[in-house]
Tab-separated table of C-alpha atoms in Angstrom:
chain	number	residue	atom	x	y	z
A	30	UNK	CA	74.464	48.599	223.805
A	31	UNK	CA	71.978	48.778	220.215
A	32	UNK	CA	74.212	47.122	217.306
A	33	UNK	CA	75.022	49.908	214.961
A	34	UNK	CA	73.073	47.810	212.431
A	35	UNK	CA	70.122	48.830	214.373
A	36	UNK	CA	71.113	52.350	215.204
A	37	UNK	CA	73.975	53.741	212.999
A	38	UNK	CA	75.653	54.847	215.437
A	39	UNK	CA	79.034	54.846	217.204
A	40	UNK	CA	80.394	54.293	220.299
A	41	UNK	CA	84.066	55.172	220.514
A	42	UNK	CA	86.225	57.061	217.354
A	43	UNK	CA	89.759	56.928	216.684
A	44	UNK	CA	91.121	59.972	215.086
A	45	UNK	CA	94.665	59.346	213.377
A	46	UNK	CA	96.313	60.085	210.311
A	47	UNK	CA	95.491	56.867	207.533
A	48	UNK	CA	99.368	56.752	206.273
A	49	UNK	CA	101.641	55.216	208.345
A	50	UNK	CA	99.616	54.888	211.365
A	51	UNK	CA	96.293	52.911	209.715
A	52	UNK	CA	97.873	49.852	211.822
A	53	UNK	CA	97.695	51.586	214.973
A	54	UNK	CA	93.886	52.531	214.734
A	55	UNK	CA	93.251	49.001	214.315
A	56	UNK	CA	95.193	47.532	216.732
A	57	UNK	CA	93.654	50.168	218.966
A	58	UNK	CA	89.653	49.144	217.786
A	59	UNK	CA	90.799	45.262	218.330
A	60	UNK	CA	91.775	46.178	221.602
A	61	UNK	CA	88.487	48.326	222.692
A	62	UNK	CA	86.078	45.769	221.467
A	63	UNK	CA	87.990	42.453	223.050
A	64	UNK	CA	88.863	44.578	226.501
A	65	UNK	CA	85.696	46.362	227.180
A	66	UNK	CA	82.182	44.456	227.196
A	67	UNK	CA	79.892	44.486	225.768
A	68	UNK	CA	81.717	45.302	222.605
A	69	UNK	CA	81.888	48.983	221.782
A	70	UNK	CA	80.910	49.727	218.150
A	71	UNK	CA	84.933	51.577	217.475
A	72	UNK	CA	84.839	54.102	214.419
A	73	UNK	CA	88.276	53.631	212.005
A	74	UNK	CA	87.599	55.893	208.934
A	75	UNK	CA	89.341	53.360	206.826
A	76	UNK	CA	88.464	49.993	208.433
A	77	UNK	CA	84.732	49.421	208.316
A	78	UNK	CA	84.322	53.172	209.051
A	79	UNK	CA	83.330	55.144	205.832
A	80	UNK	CA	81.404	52.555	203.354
A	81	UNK	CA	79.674	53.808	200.427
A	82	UNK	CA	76.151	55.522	201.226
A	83	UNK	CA	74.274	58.120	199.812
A	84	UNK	CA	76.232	60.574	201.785
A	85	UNK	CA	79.823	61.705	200.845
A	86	UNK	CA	83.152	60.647	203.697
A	87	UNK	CA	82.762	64.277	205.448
A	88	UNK	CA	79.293	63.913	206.733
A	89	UNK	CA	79.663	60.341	207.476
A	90	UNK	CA	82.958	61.338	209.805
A	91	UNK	CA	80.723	64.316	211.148
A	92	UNK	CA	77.937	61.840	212.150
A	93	UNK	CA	80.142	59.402	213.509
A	94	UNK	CA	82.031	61.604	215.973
A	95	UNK	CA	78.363	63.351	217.005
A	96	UNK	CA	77.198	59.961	218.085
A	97	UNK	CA	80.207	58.797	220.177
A	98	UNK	CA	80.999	58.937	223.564
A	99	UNK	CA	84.873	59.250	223.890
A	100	UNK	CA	87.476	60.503	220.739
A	101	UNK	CA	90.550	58.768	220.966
A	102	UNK	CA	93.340	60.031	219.002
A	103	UNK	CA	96.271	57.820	217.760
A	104	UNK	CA	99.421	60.655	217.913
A	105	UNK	CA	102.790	59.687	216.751
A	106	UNK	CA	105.597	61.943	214.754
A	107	UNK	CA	103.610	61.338	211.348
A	108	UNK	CA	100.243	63.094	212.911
A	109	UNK	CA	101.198	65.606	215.656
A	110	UNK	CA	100.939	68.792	213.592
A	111	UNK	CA	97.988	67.379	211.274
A	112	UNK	CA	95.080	70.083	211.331
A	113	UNK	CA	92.432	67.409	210.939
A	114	UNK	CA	93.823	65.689	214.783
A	115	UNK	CA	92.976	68.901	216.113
A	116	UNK	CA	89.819	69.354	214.428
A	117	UNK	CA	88.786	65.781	215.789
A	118	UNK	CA	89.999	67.404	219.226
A	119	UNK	CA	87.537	70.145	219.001
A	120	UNK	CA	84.892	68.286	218.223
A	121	UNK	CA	85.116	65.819	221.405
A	122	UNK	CA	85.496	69.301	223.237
A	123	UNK	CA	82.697	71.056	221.432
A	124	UNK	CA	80.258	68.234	222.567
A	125	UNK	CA	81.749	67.890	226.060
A	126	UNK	CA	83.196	63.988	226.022
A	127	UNK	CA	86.097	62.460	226.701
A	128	UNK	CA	89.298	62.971	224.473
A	129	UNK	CA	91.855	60.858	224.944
A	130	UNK	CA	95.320	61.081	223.480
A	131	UNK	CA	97.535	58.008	223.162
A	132	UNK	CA	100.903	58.845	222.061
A	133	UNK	CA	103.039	56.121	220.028
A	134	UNK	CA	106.689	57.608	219.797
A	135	UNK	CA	106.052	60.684	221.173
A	136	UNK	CA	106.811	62.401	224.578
A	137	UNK	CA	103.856	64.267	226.218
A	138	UNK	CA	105.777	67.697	226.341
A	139	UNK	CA	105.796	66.710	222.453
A	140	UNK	CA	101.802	67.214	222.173
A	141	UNK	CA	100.600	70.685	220.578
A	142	UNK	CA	99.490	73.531	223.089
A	143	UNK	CA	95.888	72.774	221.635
A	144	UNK	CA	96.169	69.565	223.108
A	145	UNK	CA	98.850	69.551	225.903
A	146	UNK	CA	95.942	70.244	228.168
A	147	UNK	CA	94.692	66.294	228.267
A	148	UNK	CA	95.830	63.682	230.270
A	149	UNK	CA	97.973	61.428	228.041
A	150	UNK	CA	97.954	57.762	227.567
A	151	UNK	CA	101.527	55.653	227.242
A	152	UNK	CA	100.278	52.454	225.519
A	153	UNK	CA	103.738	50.625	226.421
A	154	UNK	CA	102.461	51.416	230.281
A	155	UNK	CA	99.528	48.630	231.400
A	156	UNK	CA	98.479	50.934	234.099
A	157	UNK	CA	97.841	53.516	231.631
A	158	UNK	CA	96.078	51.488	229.398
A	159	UNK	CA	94.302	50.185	232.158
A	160	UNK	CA	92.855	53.851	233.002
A	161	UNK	CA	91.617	54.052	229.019
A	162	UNK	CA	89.681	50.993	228.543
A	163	UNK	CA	87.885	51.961	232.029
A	164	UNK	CA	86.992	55.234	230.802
A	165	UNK	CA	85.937	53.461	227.345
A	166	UNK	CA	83.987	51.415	229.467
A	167	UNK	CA	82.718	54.181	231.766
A	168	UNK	CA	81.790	56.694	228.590
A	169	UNK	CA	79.772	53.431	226.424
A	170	UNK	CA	78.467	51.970	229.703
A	171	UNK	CA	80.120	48.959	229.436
A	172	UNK	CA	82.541	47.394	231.963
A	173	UNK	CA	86.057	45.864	231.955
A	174	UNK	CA	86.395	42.730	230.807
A	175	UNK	CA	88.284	40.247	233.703
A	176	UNK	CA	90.683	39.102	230.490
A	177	UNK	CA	91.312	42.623	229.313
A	178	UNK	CA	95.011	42.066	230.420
A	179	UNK	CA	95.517	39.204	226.985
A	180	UNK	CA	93.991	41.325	224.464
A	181	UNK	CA	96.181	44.217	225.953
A	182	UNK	CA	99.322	41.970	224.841
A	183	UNK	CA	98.552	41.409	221.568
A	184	UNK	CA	98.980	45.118	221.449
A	185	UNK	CA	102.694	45.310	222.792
A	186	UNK	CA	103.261	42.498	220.035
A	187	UNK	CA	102.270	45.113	217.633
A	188	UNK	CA	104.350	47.875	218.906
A	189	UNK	CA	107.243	45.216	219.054
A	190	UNK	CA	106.749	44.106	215.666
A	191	UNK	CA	106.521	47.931	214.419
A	192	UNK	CA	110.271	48.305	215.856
A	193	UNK	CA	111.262	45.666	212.654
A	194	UNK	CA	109.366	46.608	209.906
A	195	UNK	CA	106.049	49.328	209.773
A	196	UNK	CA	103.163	48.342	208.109
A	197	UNK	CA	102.877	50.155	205.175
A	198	UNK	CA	99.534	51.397	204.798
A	199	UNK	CA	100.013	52.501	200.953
A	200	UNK	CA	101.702	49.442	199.594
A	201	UNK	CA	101.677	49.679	195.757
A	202	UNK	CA	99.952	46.404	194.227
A	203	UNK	CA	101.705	44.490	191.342
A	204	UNK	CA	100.930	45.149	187.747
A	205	UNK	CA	99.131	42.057	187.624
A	206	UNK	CA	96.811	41.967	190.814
A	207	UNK	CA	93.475	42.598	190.362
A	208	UNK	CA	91.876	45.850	189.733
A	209	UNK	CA	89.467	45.631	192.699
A	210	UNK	CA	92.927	46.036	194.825
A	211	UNK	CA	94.032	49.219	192.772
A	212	UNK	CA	91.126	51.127	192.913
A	213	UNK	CA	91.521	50.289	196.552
A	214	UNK	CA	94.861	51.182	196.558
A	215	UNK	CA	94.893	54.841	194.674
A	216	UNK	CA	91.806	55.779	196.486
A	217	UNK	CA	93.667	55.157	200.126
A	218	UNK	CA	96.359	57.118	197.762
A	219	UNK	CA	94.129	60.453	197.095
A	220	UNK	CA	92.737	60.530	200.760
A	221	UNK	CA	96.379	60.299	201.719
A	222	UNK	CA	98.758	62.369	199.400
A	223	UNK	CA	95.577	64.170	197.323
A	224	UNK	CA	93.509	63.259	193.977
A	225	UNK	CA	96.475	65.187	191.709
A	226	UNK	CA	98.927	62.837	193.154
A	227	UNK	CA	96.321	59.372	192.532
A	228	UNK	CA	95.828	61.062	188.820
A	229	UNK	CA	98.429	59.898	186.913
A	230	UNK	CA	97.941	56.269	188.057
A	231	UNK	CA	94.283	56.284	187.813
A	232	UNK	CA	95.354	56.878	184.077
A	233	UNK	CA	97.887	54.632	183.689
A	234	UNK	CA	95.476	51.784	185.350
A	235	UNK	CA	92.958	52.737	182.995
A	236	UNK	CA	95.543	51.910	180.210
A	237	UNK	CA	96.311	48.530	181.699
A	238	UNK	CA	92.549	47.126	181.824
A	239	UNK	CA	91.759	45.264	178.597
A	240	UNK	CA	88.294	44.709	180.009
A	241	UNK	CA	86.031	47.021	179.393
A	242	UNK	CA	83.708	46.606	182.351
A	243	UNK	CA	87.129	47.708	184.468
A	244	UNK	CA	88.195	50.353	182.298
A	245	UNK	CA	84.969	52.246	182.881
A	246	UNK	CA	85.061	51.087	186.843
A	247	UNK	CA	88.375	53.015	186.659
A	248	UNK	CA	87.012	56.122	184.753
A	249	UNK	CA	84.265	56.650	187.385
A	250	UNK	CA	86.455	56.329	190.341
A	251	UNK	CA	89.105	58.792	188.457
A	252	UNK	CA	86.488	61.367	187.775
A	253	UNK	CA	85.455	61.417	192.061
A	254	UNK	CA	88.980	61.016	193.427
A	255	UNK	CA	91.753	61.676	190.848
A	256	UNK	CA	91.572	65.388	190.902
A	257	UNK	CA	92.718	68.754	192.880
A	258	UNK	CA	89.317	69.730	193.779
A	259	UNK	CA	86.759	67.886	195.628
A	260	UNK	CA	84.279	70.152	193.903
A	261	UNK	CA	84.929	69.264	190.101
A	262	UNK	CA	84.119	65.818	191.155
A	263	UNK	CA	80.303	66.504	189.561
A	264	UNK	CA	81.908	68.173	186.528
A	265	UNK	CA	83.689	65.347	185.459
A	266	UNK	CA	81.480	62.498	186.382
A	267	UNK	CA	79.185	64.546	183.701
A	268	UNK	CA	81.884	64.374	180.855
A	269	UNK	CA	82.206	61.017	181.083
A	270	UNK	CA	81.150	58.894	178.083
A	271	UNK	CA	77.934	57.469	177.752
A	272	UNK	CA	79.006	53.689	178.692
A	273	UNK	CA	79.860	55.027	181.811
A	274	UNK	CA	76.906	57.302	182.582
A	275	UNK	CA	74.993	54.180	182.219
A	276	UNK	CA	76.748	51.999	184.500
A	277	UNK	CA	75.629	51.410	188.449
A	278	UNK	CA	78.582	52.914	190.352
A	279	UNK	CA	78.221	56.082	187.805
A	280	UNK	CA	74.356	56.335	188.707
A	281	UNK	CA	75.358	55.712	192.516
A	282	UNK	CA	78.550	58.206	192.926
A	283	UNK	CA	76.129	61.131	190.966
A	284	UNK	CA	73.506	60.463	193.084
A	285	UNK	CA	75.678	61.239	196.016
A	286	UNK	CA	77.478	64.328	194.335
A	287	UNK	CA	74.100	65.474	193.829
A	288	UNK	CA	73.141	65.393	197.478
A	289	UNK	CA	75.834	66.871	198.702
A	290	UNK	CA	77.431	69.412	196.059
A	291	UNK	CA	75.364	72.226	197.550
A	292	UNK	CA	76.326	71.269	201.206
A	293	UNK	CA	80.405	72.682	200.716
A	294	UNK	CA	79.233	75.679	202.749
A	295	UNK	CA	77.873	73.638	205.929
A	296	UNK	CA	81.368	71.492	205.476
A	297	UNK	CA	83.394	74.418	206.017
A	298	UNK	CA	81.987	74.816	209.609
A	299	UNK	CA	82.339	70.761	209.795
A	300	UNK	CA	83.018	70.784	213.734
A	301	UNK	CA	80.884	73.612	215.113
């Protein structure tokens, strides 16, 4: 199995909704790669999935789920009626490999129509499990690894520990953290609740930073995901002042925007 260094490429993507169930994914990726060997290259959107590149989140999720062999999707309450699940669903369907459900909370005759079709995976049953890592294995032509049944626990310690207290995926940082972990923060916001939502505080950040350098960080990232529209993204990173048309992460975000502003049609038919 080529490192995705070498190859940019996937082997297994988990499809879930970021808020609440980011903690899932990623106890579902920690799994795959410790249970299954050699060590599946797992897609999570927002850990070590989507990095900046000179092509915007939607074509990097579209090339990530072309080049895998199995979709895996995370359901619980939150997700079950999310459109995007189902588009994930398609697209494992539309290329012919293995989807694979898991379902955290939720009772099989719970799954959508669109979905109810697959066979199911009960994480709290080891049997079950079992049956998923070998067709991870079977779909990245890997094998089972003899200790699978340790890294399996961990997982049941994370279920356990979600019955106390659930991660919360969108924690707010304090006033005084650095900005690095806001900017991190609001954009996991605007993927999650929508740029109008992450507005305000991008604003209210920008007030905050009495360095300039961060101020004009916070500008840049305002102008790409503190808005409505994905499509005024271009607009805005234009109107910006001239200290931040000059800076790196202004030259790098409009060289993407560029790329891809005249690619919204082929996005609309994102799974075909």
């Amino acid at each position: 199995m080529a490192s995705r260094e070498e190859t940019d490429r996937w082997d297994v993507f988990i499809s879930y909704r970021i808020d609440p169930d980011e903690y899932l994914a990623d106890a579902l990726r920690e799994l795959i790669r410790a249970a299954v060997k050699p060590s599946p290259e797992v897609f999570v959107a927002s850990v070590e999935g989507l990095r900046p590149a000179e092509i915007g989140f939607k074509e990097q999720l579209r090339n990530a789920i072309q080049s895998v062999g199995i979709v895996i999707g995370a359901l619980t309450a939150a997700s079950l009626e999310r459109e995007w699940m189902f588009f994930e669903a398609g697209a494992a369907w539309g290329r012919g490999v293995v989807y694979a459900p898991v379902l955290f909370g939720v009772k099989a005759g719970e799954m959508p129509s669109s979905i109810a079709g697959y066979q199911a995976t009960f994480p709290e049953r080891e049997a079950s499990m079992k049956e998923l890592l070998r067709s991870v294995a079977r779909s990245t032509g890997g094998r089972l690894s003899p200790r699978w049944k340790s890294s399996y626990q961990k997982l049941l310690r994370v279920l356990e520990d979600d019955s106390s207290g659930r991660k919360k995926v969108l924690e707010e940082p304090a006033e005084d953290e650095p900005v690095e972990r806001h900017l991190d923060y609001l954009f996991r916001l605007s993927m999650v609740q929508g740029g109008a939502v992450a507005a305000k505080r991008y604003e209210a950040l920008s007030a905050r930073c009495s360095e300039d350098e961060d101020k004009r960080r916070v500008m840049i990232q305002a102008a790409i995901f503190g808005n409505i529209k994905k499509e005024e993204a271009y607009t805005n990173l234009e109107s910006l002042p001239e200290a931040c048309r000059i800076h790196p992460e202004w030259l790098f975000w409009m060289g993407v925007e560029e790329r891809t502003r005249n690619s919204d049609e082929s996005a609309k038919h994102f799974y075909r």
